[in-house]
PDB file of C-alpha atoms in Angstrom:
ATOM      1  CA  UNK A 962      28.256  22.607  11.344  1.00 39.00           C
ATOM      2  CA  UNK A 963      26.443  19.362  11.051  1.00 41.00           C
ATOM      3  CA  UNK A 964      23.231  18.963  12.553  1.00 43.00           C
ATOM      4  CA  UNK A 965      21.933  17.748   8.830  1.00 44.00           C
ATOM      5  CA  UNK A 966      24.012  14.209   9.702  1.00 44.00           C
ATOM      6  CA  UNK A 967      22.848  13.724  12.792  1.00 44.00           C
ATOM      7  CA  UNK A 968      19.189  14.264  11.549  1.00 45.00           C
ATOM      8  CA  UNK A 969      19.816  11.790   9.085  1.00 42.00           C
ATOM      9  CA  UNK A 970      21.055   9.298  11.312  1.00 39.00           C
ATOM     10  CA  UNK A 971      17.749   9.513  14.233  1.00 41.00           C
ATOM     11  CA  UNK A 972      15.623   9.278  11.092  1.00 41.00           C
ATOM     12  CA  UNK A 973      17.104   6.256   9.847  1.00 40.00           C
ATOM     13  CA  UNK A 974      17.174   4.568  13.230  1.00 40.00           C
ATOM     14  CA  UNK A 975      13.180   5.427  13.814  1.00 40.00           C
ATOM     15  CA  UNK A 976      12.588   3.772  10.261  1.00 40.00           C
ATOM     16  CA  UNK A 977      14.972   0.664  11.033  1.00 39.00           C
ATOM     17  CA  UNK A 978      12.993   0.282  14.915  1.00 39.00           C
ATOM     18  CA  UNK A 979       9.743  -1.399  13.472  1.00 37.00           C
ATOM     19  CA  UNK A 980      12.172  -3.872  11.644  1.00 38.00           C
ATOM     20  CA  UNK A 981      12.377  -5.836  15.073  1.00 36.00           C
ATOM     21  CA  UNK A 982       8.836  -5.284  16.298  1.00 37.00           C
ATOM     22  CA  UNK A 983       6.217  -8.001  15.473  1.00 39.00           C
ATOM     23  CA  UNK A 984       3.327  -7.625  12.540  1.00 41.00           C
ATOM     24  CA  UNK A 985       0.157  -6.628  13.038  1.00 42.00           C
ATOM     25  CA  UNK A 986      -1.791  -9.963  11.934  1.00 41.00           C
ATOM     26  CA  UNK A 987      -5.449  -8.430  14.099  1.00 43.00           C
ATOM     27  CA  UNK A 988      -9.063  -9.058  12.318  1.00 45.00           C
ATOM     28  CA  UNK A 989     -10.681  -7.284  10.037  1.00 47.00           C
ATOM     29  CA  UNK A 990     -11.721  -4.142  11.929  1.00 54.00           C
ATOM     30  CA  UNK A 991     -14.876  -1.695  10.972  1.00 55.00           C
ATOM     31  CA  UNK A 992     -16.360   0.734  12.933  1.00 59.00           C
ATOM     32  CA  UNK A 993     -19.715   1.572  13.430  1.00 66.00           C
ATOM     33  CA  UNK A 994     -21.241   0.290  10.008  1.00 81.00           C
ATOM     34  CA  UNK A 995     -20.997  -3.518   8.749  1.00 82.00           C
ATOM     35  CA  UNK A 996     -19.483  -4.922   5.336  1.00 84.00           C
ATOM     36  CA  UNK A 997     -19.651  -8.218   3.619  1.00 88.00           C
ATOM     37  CA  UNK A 998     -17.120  -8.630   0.208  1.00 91.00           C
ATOM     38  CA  UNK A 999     -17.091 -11.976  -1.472  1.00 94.00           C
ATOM     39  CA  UNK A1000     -15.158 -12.683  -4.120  1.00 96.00           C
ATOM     40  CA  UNK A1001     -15.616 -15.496  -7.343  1.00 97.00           C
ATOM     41  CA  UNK A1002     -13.469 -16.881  -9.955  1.00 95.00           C
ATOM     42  CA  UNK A1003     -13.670 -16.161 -13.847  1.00 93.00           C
ATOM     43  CA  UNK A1004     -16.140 -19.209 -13.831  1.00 95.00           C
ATOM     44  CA  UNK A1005     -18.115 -17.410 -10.666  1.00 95.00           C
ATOM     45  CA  UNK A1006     -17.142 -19.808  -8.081  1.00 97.00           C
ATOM     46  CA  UNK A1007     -17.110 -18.419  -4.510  1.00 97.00           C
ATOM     47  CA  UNK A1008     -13.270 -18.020  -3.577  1.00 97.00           C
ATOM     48  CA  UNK A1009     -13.303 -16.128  -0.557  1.00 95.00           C
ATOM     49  CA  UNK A1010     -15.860 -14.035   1.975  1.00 94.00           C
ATOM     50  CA  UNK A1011     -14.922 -11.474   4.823  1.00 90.00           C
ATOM     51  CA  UNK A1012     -16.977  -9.996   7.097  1.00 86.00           C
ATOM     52  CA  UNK A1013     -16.172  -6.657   9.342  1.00 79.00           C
ATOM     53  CA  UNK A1014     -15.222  -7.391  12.754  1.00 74.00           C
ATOM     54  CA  UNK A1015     -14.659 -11.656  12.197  1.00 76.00           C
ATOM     55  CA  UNK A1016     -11.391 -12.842  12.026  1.00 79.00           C
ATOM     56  CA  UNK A1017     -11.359 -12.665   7.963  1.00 82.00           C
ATOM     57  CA  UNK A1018      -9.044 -10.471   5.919  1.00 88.00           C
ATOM     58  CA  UNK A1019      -6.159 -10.768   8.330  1.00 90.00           C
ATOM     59  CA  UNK A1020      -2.628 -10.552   7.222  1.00 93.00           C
ATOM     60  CA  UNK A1021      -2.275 -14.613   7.860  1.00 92.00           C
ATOM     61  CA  UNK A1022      -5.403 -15.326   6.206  1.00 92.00           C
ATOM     62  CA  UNK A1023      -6.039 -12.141   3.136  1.00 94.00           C
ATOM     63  CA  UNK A1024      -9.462 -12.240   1.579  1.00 93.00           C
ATOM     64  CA  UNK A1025      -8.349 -13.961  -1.566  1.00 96.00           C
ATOM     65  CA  UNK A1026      -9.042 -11.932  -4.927  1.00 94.00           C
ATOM     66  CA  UNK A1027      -9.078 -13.524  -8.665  1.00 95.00           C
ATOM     67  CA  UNK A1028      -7.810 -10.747 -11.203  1.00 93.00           C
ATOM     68  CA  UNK A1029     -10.558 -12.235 -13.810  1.00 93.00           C
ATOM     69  CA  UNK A1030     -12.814 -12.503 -11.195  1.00 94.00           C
ATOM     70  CA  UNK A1031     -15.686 -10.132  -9.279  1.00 94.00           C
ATOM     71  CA  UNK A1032     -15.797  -8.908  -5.760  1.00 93.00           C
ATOM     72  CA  UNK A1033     -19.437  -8.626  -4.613  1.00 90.00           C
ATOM     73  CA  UNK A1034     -20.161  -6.582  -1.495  1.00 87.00           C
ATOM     74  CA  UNK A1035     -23.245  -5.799   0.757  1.00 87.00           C
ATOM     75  CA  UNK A1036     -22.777  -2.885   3.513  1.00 84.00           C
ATOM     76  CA  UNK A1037     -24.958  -1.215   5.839  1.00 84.00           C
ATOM     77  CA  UNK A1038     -25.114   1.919   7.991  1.00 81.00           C
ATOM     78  CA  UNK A1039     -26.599   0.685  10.881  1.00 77.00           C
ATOM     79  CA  UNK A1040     -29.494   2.755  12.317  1.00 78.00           C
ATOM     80  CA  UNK A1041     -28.468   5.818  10.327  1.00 80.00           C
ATOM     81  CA  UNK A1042     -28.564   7.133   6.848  1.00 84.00           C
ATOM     82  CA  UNK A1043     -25.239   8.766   6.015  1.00 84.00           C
ATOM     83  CA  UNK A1044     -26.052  11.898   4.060  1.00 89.00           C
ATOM     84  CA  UNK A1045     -23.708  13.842   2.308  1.00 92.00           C
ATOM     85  CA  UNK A1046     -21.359  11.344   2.384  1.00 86.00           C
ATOM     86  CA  UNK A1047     -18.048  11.018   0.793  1.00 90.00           C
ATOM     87  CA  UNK A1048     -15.670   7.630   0.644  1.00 87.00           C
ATOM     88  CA  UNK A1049     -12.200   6.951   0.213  1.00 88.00           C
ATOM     89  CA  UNK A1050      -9.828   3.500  -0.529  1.00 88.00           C
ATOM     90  CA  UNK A1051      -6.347   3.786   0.579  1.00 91.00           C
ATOM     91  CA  UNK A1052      -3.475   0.946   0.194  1.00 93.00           C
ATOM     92  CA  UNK A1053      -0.369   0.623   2.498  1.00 95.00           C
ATOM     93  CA  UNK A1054      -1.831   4.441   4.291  1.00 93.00           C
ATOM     94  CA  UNK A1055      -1.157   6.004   0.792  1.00 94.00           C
ATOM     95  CA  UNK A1056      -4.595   7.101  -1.305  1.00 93.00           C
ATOM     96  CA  UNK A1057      -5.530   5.854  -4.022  1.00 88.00           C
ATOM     97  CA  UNK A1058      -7.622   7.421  -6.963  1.00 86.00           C
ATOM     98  CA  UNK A1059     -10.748   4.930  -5.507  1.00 82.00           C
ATOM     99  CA  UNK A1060     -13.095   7.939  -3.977  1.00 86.00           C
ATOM    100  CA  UNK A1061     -16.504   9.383  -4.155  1.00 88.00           C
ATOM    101  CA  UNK A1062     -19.549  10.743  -2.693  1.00 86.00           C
ATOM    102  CA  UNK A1063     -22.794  10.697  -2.413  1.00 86.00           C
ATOM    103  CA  UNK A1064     -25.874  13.130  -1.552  1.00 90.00           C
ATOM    104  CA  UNK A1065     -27.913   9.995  -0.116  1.00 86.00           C
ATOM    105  CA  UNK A1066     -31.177  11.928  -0.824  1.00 89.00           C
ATOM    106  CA  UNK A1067     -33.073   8.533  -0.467  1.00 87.00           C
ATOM    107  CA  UNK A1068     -31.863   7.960   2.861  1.00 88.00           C
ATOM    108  CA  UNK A1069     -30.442   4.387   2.255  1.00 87.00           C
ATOM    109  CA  UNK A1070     -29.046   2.395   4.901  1.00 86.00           C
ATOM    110  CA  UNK A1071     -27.990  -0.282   2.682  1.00 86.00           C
ATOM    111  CA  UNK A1072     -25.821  -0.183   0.045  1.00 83.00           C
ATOM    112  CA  UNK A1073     -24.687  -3.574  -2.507  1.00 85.00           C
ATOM    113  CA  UNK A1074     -22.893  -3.970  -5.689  1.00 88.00           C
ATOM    114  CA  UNK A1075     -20.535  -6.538  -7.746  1.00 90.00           C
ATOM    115  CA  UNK A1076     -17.530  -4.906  -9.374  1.00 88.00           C
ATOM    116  CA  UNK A1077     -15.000  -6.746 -11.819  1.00 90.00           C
ATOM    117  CA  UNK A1078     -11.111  -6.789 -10.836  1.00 89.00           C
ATOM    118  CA  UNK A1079      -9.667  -6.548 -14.172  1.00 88.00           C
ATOM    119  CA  UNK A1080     -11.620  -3.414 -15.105  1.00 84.00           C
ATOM    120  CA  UNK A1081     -10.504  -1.627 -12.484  1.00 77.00           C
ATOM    121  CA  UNK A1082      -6.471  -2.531 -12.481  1.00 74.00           C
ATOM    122  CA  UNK A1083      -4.691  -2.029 -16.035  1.00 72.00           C
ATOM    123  CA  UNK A1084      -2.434  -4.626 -15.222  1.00 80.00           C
ATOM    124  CA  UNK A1085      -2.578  -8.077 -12.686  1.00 88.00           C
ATOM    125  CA  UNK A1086      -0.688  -7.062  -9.572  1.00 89.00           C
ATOM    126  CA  UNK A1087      -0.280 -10.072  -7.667  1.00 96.00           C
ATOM    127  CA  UNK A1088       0.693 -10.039  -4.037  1.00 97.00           C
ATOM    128  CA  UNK A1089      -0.858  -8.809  -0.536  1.00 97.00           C
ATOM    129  CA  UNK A1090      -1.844  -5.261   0.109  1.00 96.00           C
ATOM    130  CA  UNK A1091      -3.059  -3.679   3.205  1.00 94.00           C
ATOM    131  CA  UNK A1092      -6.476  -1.798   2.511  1.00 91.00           C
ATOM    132  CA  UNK A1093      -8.144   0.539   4.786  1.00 89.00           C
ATOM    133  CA  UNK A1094     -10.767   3.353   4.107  1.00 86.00           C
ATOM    134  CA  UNK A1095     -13.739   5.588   5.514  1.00 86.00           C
ATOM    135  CA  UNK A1096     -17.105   6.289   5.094  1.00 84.00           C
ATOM    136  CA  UNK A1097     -17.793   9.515   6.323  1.00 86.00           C
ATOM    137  CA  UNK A1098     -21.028  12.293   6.255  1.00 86.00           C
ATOM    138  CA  UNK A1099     -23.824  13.985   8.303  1.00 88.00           C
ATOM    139  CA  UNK A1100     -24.335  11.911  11.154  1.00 73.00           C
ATOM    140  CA  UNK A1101     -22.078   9.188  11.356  1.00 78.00           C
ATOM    141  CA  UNK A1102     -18.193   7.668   9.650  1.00 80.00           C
ATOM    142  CA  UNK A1103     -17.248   4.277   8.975  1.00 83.00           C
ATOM    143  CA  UNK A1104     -13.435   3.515   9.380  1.00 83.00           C
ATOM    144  CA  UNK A1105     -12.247   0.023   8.339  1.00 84.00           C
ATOM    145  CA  UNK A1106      -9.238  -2.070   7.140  1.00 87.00           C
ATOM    146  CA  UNK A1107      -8.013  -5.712   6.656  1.00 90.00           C
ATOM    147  CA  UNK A1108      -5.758  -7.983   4.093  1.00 93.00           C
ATOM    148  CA  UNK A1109      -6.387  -8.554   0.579  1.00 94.00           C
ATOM    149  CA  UNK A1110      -4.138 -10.793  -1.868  1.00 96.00           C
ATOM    150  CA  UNK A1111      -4.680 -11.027  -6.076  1.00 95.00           C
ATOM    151  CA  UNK A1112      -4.252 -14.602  -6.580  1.00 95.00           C
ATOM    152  CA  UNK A1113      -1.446 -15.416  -9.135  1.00 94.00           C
ATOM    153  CA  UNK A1114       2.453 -15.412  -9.817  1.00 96.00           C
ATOM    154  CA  UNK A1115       3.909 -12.446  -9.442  1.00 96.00           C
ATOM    155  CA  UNK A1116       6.653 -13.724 -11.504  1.00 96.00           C
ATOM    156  CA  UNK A1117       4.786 -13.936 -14.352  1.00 95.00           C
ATOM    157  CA  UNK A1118       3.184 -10.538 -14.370  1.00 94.00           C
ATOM    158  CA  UNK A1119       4.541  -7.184 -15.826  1.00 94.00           C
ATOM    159  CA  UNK A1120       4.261  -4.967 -12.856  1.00 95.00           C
ATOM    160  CA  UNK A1121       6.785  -7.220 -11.256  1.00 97.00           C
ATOM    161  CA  UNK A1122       9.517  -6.533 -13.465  1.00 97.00           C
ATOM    162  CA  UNK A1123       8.369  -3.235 -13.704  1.00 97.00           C
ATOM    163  CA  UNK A1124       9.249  -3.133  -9.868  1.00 98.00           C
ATOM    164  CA  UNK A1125      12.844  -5.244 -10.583  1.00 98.00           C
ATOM    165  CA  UNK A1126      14.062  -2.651 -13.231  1.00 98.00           C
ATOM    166  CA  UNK A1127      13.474   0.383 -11.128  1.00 98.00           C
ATOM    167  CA  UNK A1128      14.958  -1.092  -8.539  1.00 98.00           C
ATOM    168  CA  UNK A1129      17.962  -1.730 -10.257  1.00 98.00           C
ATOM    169  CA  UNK A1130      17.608   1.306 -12.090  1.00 98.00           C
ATOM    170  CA  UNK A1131      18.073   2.837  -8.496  1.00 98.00           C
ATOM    171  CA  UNK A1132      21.301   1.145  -7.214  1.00 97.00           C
ATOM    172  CA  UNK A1133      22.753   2.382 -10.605  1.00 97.00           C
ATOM    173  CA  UNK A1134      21.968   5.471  -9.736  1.00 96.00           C
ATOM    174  CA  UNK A1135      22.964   5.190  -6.062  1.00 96.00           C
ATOM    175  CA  UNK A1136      26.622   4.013  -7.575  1.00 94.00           C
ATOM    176  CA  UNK A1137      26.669   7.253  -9.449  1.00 92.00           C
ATOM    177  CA  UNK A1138      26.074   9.200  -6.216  1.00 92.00           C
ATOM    178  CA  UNK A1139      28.690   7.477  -4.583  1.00 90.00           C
ATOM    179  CA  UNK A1140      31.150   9.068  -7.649  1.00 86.00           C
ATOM    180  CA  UNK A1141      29.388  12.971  -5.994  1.00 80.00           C
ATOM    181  CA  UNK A1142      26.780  12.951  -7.822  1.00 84.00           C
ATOM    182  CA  UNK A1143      24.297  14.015  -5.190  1.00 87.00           C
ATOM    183  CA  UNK A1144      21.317  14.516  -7.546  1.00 91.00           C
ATOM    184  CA  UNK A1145      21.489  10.885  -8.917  1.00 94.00           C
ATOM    185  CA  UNK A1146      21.632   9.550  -5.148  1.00 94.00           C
ATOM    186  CA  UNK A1147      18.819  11.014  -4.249  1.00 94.00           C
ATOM    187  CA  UNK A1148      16.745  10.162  -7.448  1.00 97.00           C
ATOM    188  CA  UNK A1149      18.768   6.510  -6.843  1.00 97.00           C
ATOM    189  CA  UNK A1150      17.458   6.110  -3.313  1.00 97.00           C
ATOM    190  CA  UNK A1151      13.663   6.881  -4.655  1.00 97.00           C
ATOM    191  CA  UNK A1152      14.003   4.610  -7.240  1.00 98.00           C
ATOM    192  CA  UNK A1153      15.475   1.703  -5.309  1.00 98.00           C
ATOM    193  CA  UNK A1154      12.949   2.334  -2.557  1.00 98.00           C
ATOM    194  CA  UNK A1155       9.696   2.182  -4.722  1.00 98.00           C
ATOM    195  CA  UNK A1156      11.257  -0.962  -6.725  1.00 98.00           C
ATOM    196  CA  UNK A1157      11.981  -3.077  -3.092  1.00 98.00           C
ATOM    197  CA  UNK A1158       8.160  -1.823  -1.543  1.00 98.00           C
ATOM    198  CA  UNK A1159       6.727  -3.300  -4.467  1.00 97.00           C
ATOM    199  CA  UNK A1160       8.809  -6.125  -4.870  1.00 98.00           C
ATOM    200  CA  UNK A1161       8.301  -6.947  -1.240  1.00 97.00           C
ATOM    201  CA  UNK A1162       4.344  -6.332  -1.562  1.00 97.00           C
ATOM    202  CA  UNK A1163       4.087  -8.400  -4.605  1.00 97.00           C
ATOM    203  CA  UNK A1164       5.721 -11.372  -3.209  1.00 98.00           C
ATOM    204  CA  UNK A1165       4.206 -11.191  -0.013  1.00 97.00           C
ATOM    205  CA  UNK A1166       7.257 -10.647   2.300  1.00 97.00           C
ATOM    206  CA  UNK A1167       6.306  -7.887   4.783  1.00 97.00           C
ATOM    207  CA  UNK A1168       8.025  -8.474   7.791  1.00 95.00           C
ATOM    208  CA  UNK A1169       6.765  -5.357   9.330  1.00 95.00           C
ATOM    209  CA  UNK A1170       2.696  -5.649   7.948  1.00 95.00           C
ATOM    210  CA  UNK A1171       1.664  -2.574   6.835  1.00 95.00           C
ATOM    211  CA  UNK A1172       4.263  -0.571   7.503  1.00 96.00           C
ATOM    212  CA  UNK A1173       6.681  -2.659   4.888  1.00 97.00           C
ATOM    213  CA  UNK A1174       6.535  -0.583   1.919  1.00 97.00           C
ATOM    214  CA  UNK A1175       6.536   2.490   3.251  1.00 96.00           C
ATOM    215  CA  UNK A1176       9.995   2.081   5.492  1.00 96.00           C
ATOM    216  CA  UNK A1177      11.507   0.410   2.860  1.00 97.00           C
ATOM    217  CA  UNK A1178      10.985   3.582  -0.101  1.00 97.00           C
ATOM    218  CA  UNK A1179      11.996   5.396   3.428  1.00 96.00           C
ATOM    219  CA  UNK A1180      14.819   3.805   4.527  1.00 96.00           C
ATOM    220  CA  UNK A1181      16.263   4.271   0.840  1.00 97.00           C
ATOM    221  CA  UNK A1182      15.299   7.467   0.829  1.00 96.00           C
ATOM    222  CA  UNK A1183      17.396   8.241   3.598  1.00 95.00           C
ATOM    223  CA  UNK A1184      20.146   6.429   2.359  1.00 95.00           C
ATOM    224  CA  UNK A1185      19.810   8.228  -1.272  1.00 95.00           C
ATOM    225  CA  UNK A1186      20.535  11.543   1.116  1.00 93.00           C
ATOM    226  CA  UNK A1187      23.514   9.934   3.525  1.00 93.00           C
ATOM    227  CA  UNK A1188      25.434   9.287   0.370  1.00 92.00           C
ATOM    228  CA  UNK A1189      24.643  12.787  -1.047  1.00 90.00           C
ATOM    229  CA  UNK A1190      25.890  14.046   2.179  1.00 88.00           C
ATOM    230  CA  UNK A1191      28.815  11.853   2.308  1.00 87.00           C
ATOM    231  CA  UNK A1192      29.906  10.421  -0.724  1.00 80.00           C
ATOM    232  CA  UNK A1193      33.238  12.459  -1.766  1.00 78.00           C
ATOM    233  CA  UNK A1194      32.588  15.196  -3.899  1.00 71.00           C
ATOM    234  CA  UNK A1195      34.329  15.840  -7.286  1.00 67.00           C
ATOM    235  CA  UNK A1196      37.470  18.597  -6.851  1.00 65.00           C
ATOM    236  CA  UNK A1197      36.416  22.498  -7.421  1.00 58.00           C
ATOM    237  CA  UNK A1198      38.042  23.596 -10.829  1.00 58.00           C
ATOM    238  CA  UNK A1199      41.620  24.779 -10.451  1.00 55.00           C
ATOM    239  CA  UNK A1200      42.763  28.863 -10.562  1.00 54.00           C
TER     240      UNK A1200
END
């Protein structure tokens, strides 16, 4: 019996498919409600604006973000007050911790606010990220998305080498699985995955937009269990 192959194999080719497709490089889409960010230098010099629904935040042309810097923002709800709301920030489709709520017993419409970079990221992680979220309570929901890259070298940062270790932390552990042990392949193809999405994200190389770092922990995924399922295993103990 083998189905389990074969259901490796479509899964692999439906990750691999997007590799030949074009990237999504569209505008800074919002829905229903409008938003403003601009973003200043540690001096607070105006490096960058975006507005929802211009052609600003695109992959080819990220709002621009200084890790010492601020990111002001200004954001309406249109002709209705959003009450009960609740908000969420996701990067690359996967959620991040950035969520909340609100009662909105005031019935505000508008909402502003200037936030610092640093204090909300323990560490500088340079590169281009994909951000999308929603704004969402009685009455109406905001849905938006668009390009955003922290200025700097990757290079030079510690999340990068972070990333460069656990890659190669991974293909170790790959080579083990290839000697049967299926455990370490798996764990290998996780590892190796997660190292090359943020490798890739960091140094801005996503051939596939958005969808980059999550076929690439995918695609190593899948190859983590093809060489569990393959690799030879170790002889049974003798009788």
């Amino acid at each position: 019996m083998r189905p389990a192959p074969r259901r490796l194999w479509l899964a692999l080719l439906v990750l691999t498919l997007p590799l030949i497709l074009p990237a999504s490089v569209g505008a800074f889409p919002l829905t229903t409600c409008t938003l403003t960010l601009t973003s200043t230098d540690a001096n607070g010099k105006t490096i960058a604006t975006a507005t929802g629904g211009a052609d600003d935040a695109t992959e080819t042309n990220p709002f621009l973000v200084d890790w010492d810097g601020t990111v002001t923002w200004r954001g309406t709800s249109g002709a209705t007050a959003v009450k009960n709301n609740s908000w969420h920030v996701d990067v690359f489709m996967v959620p991040t911790p950035l969520r909340g709520g609100d009662a909105n017993d005031k019935s505000n419409k508008v909402g502003t606010g200037t936030t610092s970079v640093r204090a909300n990221a323990p560490f500088q992680f340079s590169g281009l990220y994909y951000v999308s979220g929603e704004f969402r309570g009685d009455g109406a929901a905001c849905v938006g998305s668009g390009w955003l890259k922290l200025t700097g070298n990757p290079v030079s940062t510690i999340p990068f080498w972070i990333a460069v270790v656990l890659g190669l932390l991974g293909l170790l552990l790959l080579a083990l699985g290839l000697r049967g042990s299926w455990g370490w392949a798996v764990l290998g193809g996780i590892f190796t995955g997660l190292g090359l999405a943020a490798v890739l994200a960091m140094l801005a190389v996503l051939p596939i937009g958005p969808w980059t770092p999550l076929s690439a922990l995918g695609l190593f995924v899948l190859v983590g269990l093809a060489v569990a399922v393959f690799a030879p295993k170790p002889p049974g103990p003798a009788f």
